[in-house]
Short mmCIF file of N, CA and C in Angstrom, two decimals:
data_model
loop_
_atom_site.label_atom_id
_atom_site.label_comp_id
_atom_site.label_asym_id
_atom_site.label_seq_id
_atom_site.Cartn_x
_atom_site.Cartn_y
_atom_site.Cartn_z
N MET A 1 -80.39 17.51 216.47
CA MET A 1 -81.63 17.46 217.41
C MET A 1 -82.84 16.47 216.53
N ARG A 2 -82.69 17.55 215.30
CA ARG A 2 -83.70 17.16 214.64
C ARG A 2 -83.63 15.58 213.88
N ARG A 3 -82.95 14.63 214.37
CA ARG A 3 -82.65 13.69 213.50
C ARG A 3 -83.37 12.80 214.48
N MET A 4 -82.78 13.14 215.90
CA MET A 4 -83.64 12.36 217.17
C MET A 4 -85.08 12.75 217.23
N CYS A 5 -85.21 14.13 216.86
CA CYS A 5 -87.00 13.58 216.55
C CYS A 5 -87.43 12.99 215.60
N ALA A 6 -86.79 13.62 214.40
CA ALA A 6 -87.42 12.71 213.18
C ALA A 6 -87.38 10.59 213.59
N MET A 7 -86.95 10.76 214.37
CA MET A 7 -86.48 9.00 214.65
C MET A 7 -88.08 8.59 215.88
N VAL A 8 -88.35 9.65 216.79
CA VAL A 8 -89.25 9.80 217.92
C VAL A 8 -90.77 9.55 217.09
N LEU A 9 -90.61 10.82 216.19
CA LEU A 9 -91.68 10.54 214.88
C LEU A 9 -92.06 9.29 214.51
N SER A 10 -91.23 9.07 213.51
CA SER A 10 -91.16 8.07 213.07
C SER A 10 -91.55 6.71 214.19
N LEU A 11 -91.11 6.32 214.93
CA LEU A 11 -91.64 5.42 215.67
C LEU A 11 -93.72 5.56 216.48
N GLU A 12 -92.91 6.68 217.25
CA GLU A 12 -94.61 7.10 217.26
C GLU A 12 -96.23 7.58 215.93
N PHE A 13 -95.31 7.73 214.79
CA PHE A 13 -96.26 6.73 213.48
C PHE A 13 -96.96 5.51 213.57
N VAL A 14 -95.85 4.83 213.92
CA VAL A 14 -96.67 3.22 213.94
C VAL A 14 -97.08 2.73 215.24
N VAL A 15 -97.36 3.31 216.51
CA VAL A 15 -98.30 3.36 217.31
C VAL A 15 -99.39 4.31 217.53
N ILE A 16 -99.40 4.98 216.73
CA ILE A 16 -100.56 5.86 217.16
C ILE A 16 -101.64 5.25 215.74
N LEU A 17 -101.27 4.78 214.92
CA LEU A 17 -101.45 4.32 213.65
C LEU A 17 -102.63 2.78 214.38
N LEU A 18 -101.21 1.75 215.70
CA LEU A 18 -102.41 0.82 216.02
C LEU A 18 -103.48 1.08 216.86
N ALA A 19 -103.41 2.41 217.26
CA ALA A 19 -104.27 3.09 218.27
C ALA A 19 -105.76 2.98 217.44
N VAL A 20 -105.57 2.86 216.37
CA VAL A 20 -106.92 3.47 215.48
C VAL A 20 -108.17 1.60 215.80
N PRO A 21 -107.25 0.48 215.73
CA PRO A 21 -108.26 -0.71 215.88
C PRO A 21 -108.36 -0.97 218.30
N VAL A 22 -107.67 -0.59 218.41
CA VAL A 22 -107.61 -0.14 220.11
C VAL A 22 -109.05 0.96 220.60
N ALA A 23 -109.08 1.95 219.44
CA ALA A 23 -109.99 2.60 220.01
C ALA A 23 -111.64 2.06 219.42
N VAL A 24 -111.82 1.54 218.34
CA VAL A 24 -113.09 0.80 218.21
C VAL A 24 -113.34 -0.35 218.64
N GLN A 25 -112.45 -1.05 218.78
CA GLN A 25 -112.86 -2.31 220.02
C GLN A 25 -112.99 -2.13 221.43
N ILE A 26 -111.97 -1.49 221.94
CA ILE A 26 -112.27 -1.62 223.55
C ILE A 26 -113.09 0.23 223.86
N VAL A 27 -112.76 0.97 222.78
CA VAL A 27 -114.22 1.97 223.61
C VAL A 27 -115.08 1.99 222.90
N GLY A 28 -114.87 1.61 221.39
CA GLY A 28 -116.12 1.41 220.34
C GLY A 28 -116.59 2.64 219.72
N ILE A 29 -115.72 3.53 219.43
CA ILE A 29 -115.70 4.04 218.54
C ILE A 29 -115.89 3.96 217.22
N ALA A 30 -116.63 4.80 216.66
CA ALA A 30 -116.84 4.52 215.26
C ALA A 30 -115.62 4.38 214.63
N PRO A 31 -115.58 3.70 213.75
CA PRO A 31 -114.50 3.00 212.83
C PRO A 31 -114.02 4.34 211.71
N ALA A 32 -115.11 4.98 211.08
CA ALA A 32 -114.35 6.61 210.44
C ALA A 32 -113.97 7.44 211.34
N THR A 33 -114.62 7.69 212.36
CA THR A 33 -114.15 8.72 213.61
C THR A 33 -112.64 8.08 213.97
N ALA A 34 -112.59 6.78 214.41
CA ALA A 34 -111.21 6.71 214.93
C ALA A 34 -110.20 6.21 213.62
N GLY A 35 -110.48 6.02 212.39
CA GLY A 35 -109.51 6.42 211.27
C GLY A 35 -109.54 8.00 210.72
N THR A 36 -109.93 8.86 211.34
CA THR A 36 -109.96 10.08 211.04
C THR A 36 -108.80 10.38 212.20
N VAL A 37 -109.25 10.06 213.39
CA VAL A 37 -108.60 11.12 214.48
C VAL A 37 -107.27 10.65 214.63
N TRP A 38 -107.29 9.48 215.01
CA TRP A 38 -106.10 8.63 214.71
C TRP A 38 -104.86 8.72 213.47
N GLY A 39 -105.60 8.30 212.44
CA GLY A 39 -105.16 8.01 211.44
C GLY A 39 -104.50 9.06 210.98
N GLY A 40 -105.38 10.45 211.03
CA GLY A 40 -104.63 11.95 210.94
C GLY A 40 -102.91 12.15 211.56
N LEU A 41 -103.71 11.85 212.92
CA LEU A 41 -102.19 12.17 213.69
C LEU A 41 -100.87 11.46 213.34
N SER A 42 -101.71 9.77 212.80
CA SER A 42 -100.47 9.25 212.65
C SER A 42 -99.49 9.80 211.37
N LEU A 43 -100.30 10.42 210.22
CA LEU A 43 -100.00 10.19 209.21
C LEU A 43 -99.25 12.38 209.50
N ALA A 44 -100.07 12.59 210.06
CA ALA A 44 -98.88 13.73 210.38
C ALA A 44 -97.55 13.43 211.12
N ALA A 45 -97.16 12.24 212.24
CA ALA A 45 -96.07 11.99 212.99
C ALA A 45 -95.40 12.05 211.52
N LEU A 46 -95.73 10.83 210.24
CA LEU A 46 -95.28 10.82 209.58
C LEU A 46 -94.56 11.53 208.45
N VAL A 47 -95.51 12.49 208.28
CA VAL A 47 -94.73 13.50 207.39
C VAL A 47 -93.82 14.86 208.05
N LEU A 48 -94.26 14.90 209.15
CA LEU A 48 -93.41 15.55 210.20
C LEU A 48 -91.56 14.95 210.23
N SER A 49 -91.88 14.09 210.64
CA SER A 49 -90.52 13.37 210.92
C SER A 49 -89.98 13.37 209.40
N MET A 50 -90.14 13.50 208.49
CA MET A 50 -89.35 14.05 207.20
C MET A 50 -89.32 14.89 207.15
N LEU A 51 -90.03 15.94 207.28
CA LEU A 51 -89.85 17.23 207.73
C LEU A 51 -88.87 18.18 208.57
N GLN A 52 -88.34 17.52 209.28
CA GLN A 52 -87.95 18.25 210.32
C GLN A 52 -86.46 18.92 210.46
N ARG A 53 -86.02 18.56 208.99
CA ARG A 53 -84.82 19.93 208.91
C ARG A 53 -85.45 21.44 208.98
N PHE A 54 -87.10 21.34 209.03
CA PHE A 54 -87.20 22.92 209.40
C PHE A 54 -87.66 23.44 210.39
N ALA A 55 -87.51 24.00 211.20
CA ALA A 55 -87.90 24.82 212.43
C ALA A 55 -89.28 24.62 212.60
N TRP A 56 -90.02 24.96 211.78
CA TRP A 56 -91.85 25.32 212.44
C TRP A 56 -92.40 23.87 212.27
N ALA A 57 -91.93 22.45 211.79
CA ALA A 57 -91.73 21.44 211.78
C ALA A 57 -91.70 20.67 213.09
N HIS A 58 -90.59 21.42 214.00
CA HIS A 58 -90.34 21.09 215.32
C HIS A 58 -90.95 22.00 216.17
N TYR A 59 -91.87 22.50 216.23
CA TYR A 59 -92.80 23.18 216.87
C TYR A 59 -94.40 22.36 216.55
N ALA A 60 -94.29 22.23 214.95
CA ALA A 60 -96.11 21.19 214.90
C ALA A 60 -95.36 19.48 215.80
N GLY A 61 -94.32 19.58 215.66
CA GLY A 61 -93.63 18.21 216.53
C GLY A 61 -94.62 18.16 218.25
N TRP A 62 -94.00 19.31 218.51
CA TRP A 62 -94.73 19.52 219.80
C TRP A 62 -96.17 19.51 220.26
N ALA A 63 -96.90 20.03 219.36
CA ALA A 63 -98.18 19.96 218.82
C ALA A 63 -98.88 19.20 219.15
N LEU A 64 -98.09 17.72 217.69
CA LEU A 64 -98.73 17.16 217.90
C LEU A 64 -98.66 15.95 218.84
N GLN A 65 -97.19 16.08 219.88
CA GLN A 65 -97.31 15.65 220.96
C GLN A 65 -98.96 15.77 222.13
N ALA A 66 -98.97 17.01 222.33
CA ALA A 66 -100.00 17.39 223.18
C ALA A 66 -101.14 16.93 222.12
N ALA A 67 -101.41 16.95 221.12
CA ALA A 67 -102.61 16.18 220.45
C ALA A 67 -102.50 14.56 220.73
N PHE A 68 -101.98 14.13 220.80
CA PHE A 68 -102.03 12.87 221.17
C PHE A 68 -102.12 12.73 222.50
N LEU A 69 -101.81 13.44 223.28
CA LEU A 69 -101.58 13.22 224.74
C LEU A 69 -103.12 13.60 225.09
N ALA A 70 -104.05 14.44 224.52
CA ALA A 70 -105.14 14.75 224.80
C ALA A 70 -106.11 13.75 224.61
N THR A 71 -105.78 12.74 222.93
CA THR A 71 -106.87 11.81 222.69
C THR A 71 -106.53 10.81 223.78
N GLY A 72 -105.72 10.77 225.25
CA GLY A 72 -105.57 9.87 226.22
C GLY A 72 -107.15 9.94 227.10
N PHE A 73 -107.52 11.36 227.05
CA PHE A 73 -109.34 11.63 228.01
C PHE A 73 -110.29 10.68 226.83
N VAL A 74 -110.09 10.62 225.57
CA VAL A 74 -111.06 9.72 225.24
C VAL A 74 -110.90 7.70 225.47
N VAL A 75 -109.46 7.74 224.99
CA VAL A 75 -109.27 6.27 225.00
C VAL A 75 -107.85 6.46 226.00
N PRO A 76 -108.51 6.06 227.88
CA PRO A 76 -107.72 6.06 228.67
C PRO A 76 -105.92 5.44 228.38
N GLY A 77 -106.06 4.53 227.47
CA GLY A 77 -104.77 3.29 227.74
C GLY A 77 -104.39 4.30 226.98
N LEU A 78 -104.40 4.84 225.90
CA LEU A 78 -103.76 6.63 224.60
C LEU A 78 -102.91 7.03 225.56
N ALA A 79 -103.61 7.34 227.26
CA ALA A 79 -102.85 8.36 228.15
C ALA A 79 -101.39 7.89 227.93
N VAL A 80 -101.25 6.86 228.62
CA VAL A 80 -100.07 6.15 228.97
C VAL A 80 -99.20 6.60 227.84
N LEU A 81 -99.43 5.96 226.81
CA LEU A 81 -98.70 5.83 225.19
C LEU A 81 -98.20 7.57 224.99
N GLY A 82 -99.29 8.00 225.43
CA GLY A 82 -99.03 9.65 225.18
C GLY A 82 -97.79 10.45 225.85
N VAL A 83 -97.71 10.42 227.57
CA VAL A 83 -97.23 10.67 228.55
C VAL A 83 -95.76 10.06 227.95
N LEU A 84 -95.80 8.50 227.72
CA LEU A 84 -94.02 8.09 227.45
C LEU A 84 -93.71 8.47 225.79
N PHE A 85 -94.65 8.95 224.91
CA PHE A 85 -93.79 9.76 224.13
C PHE A 85 -93.95 11.12 223.90
N LEU A 86 -94.43 11.52 224.99
CA LEU A 86 -94.06 12.96 225.56
C LEU A 86 -92.36 13.04 226.02
N ALA A 87 -92.48 11.73 226.83
CA ALA A 87 -91.08 11.90 227.64
C ALA A 87 -90.00 11.68 226.55
N LEU A 88 -90.08 10.61 225.63
CA LEU A 88 -89.55 10.95 224.61
C LEU A 88 -89.28 11.56 223.22
N TRP A 89 -89.94 12.42 223.33
CA TRP A 89 -89.52 13.73 222.50
C TRP A 89 -89.01 14.84 223.55
N VAL A 90 -89.37 14.68 224.48
CA VAL A 90 -88.47 15.87 225.27
C VAL A 90 -86.59 15.49 225.42
N THR A 91 -86.60 14.20 225.81
CA THR A 91 -85.58 13.53 226.12
C THR A 91 -84.92 13.61 224.90
N ALA A 92 -85.68 13.42 223.53
CA ALA A 92 -84.99 13.48 222.20
C ALA A 92 -84.16 15.03 222.07
N VAL A 93 -85.30 15.96 222.20
CA VAL A 93 -84.70 17.55 222.27
C VAL A 93 -83.62 17.97 222.78
N MET A 94 -83.70 17.47 224.04
CA MET A 94 -82.62 17.64 225.48
C MET A 94 -80.99 16.86 224.91
N LEU A 95 -81.27 15.90 224.50
CA LEU A 95 -79.91 15.23 224.00
C LEU A 95 -79.25 15.45 222.88
N GLY A 96 -80.46 15.75 221.80
CA GLY A 96 -80.36 16.63 220.66
C GLY A 96 -79.74 17.41 220.45
N ARG A 97 -79.59 18.85 221.66
CA ARG A 97 -79.26 20.10 221.70
C ARG A 97 -78.06 20.09 222.20
N ARG A 98 -78.08 19.00 222.96
CA ARG A 98 -76.53 18.75 223.68
C ARG A 98 -75.74 18.38 222.20
N THR A 99 -75.85 17.01 221.70
CA THR A 99 -75.10 16.92 221.20
C THR A 99 -74.52 17.62 219.98
N ASP A 100 -76.08 18.62 219.65
CA ASP A 100 -75.31 19.69 218.66
C ASP A 100 -74.46 20.79 218.58
N ALA A 101 -74.61 21.17 220.27
CA ALA A 101 -73.57 21.85 220.95
C ALA A 101 -71.98 21.42 220.85
N GLN A 102 -72.17 20.05 221.31
CA GLN A 102 -70.82 19.43 220.91
C GLN A 102 -70.50 19.49 219.58
N ASP A 103 -71.17 19.08 218.75
CA ASP A 103 -70.27 19.28 217.50
C ASP A 103 -69.96 20.36 216.96
N ALA A 104 -70.79 21.55 217.04
CA ALA A 104 -70.57 22.83 216.91
C ALA A 104 -69.38 23.39 217.96
N ALA A 105 -69.06 22.98 219.07
CA ALA A 105 -67.75 23.06 219.43
C ALA A 105 -66.57 22.34 218.97
N GLN A 106 -66.93 20.98 218.86
CA GLN A 106 -65.73 20.48 218.03
C GLN A 106 -65.31 20.80 216.42
N ALA A 107 -66.52 21.45 215.67
CA ALA A 107 -66.63 21.86 214.56
C ALA A 107 -65.50 23.11 214.64
N ARG A 108 -65.88 24.44 215.40
CA ARG A 108 -64.75 25.25 215.95
C ARG A 108 -63.53 24.88 216.08
N ARG A 109 -62.98 23.74 217.30
CA ARG A 109 -61.73 23.78 217.22
C ARG A 109 -60.76 23.15 215.85
N ALA A 110 -61.86 22.53 215.29
CA ALA A 110 -61.23 22.11 214.18
C ALA A 110 -60.48 23.11 213.45
N GLN A 111 -61.69 24.07 213.31
CA GLN A 111 -61.36 25.43 212.37
C GLN A 111 -60.28 26.08 213.16
N GLN A 112 -60.16 26.15 214.37
CA GLN A 112 -59.25 26.73 215.19
C GLN A 112 -57.61 26.19 214.47
N GLU A 113 -58.00 24.55 214.52
CA GLU A 113 -56.35 24.18 214.61
C GLU A 113 -55.97 24.16 213.26
N SER A 114 -57.03 24.21 212.34
CA SER A 114 -56.63 24.35 211.20
C SER A 114 -57.16 25.50 209.92
N PRO A 115 -56.88 26.65 209.95
CA PRO A 115 -57.61 27.70 209.87
C PRO A 115 -57.43 27.16 208.02
N GLY A 116 -55.95 27.20 207.63
CA GLY A 116 -55.71 27.24 206.34
C GLY A 116 -56.43 26.22 205.39
N GLU A 117 -56.69 24.72 206.00
CA GLU A 117 -56.87 23.76 205.76
C GLU A 117 -58.30 23.93 205.17
N ALA A 118 -59.24 24.85 205.78
CA ALA A 118 -60.75 24.93 205.83
C ALA A 118 -61.38 25.88 204.89
N GLY A 119 -59.90 26.42 204.61
CA GLY A 119 -60.12 27.77 203.81
C GLY A 119 -60.05 26.88 202.37
N ALA A 120 -58.66 26.36 202.07
CA ALA A 120 -58.86 25.66 200.74
C ALA A 120 -59.60 24.98 200.25
N ALA A 121 -60.21 24.26 201.16
CA ALA A 121 -61.48 22.40 200.88
C ALA A 121 -62.53 23.48 200.64
N GLY A 122 -62.99 24.66 200.95
CA GLY A 122 -64.06 24.91 200.30
C GLY A 122 -64.33 25.71 199.77
#
């Protein structure tokens, strides 16, 4: 799950960073403000993509999705992207959990089939 979520956050990093010129040119937000808000969100997405091995980073990823979605109230075009990335995040979590469960079940089956080999290898 964490690998899939990290991939979504990596893609989101690029998209959020590209939101800075959109906010400046289309909505007329001051460049410093747009750089701070969306630059900060994009930096958070990049950092969180690298820290997905920690449980807290996964929950922070949910908070990032909410924050990006909230910026859609300021720049309406970003609302569509916020919804899209929220859907990608939910899909990554659901598919990732399913994949993790399948991997765990496969590991249990392999351990049950050859218990002597697992002890000798470790």
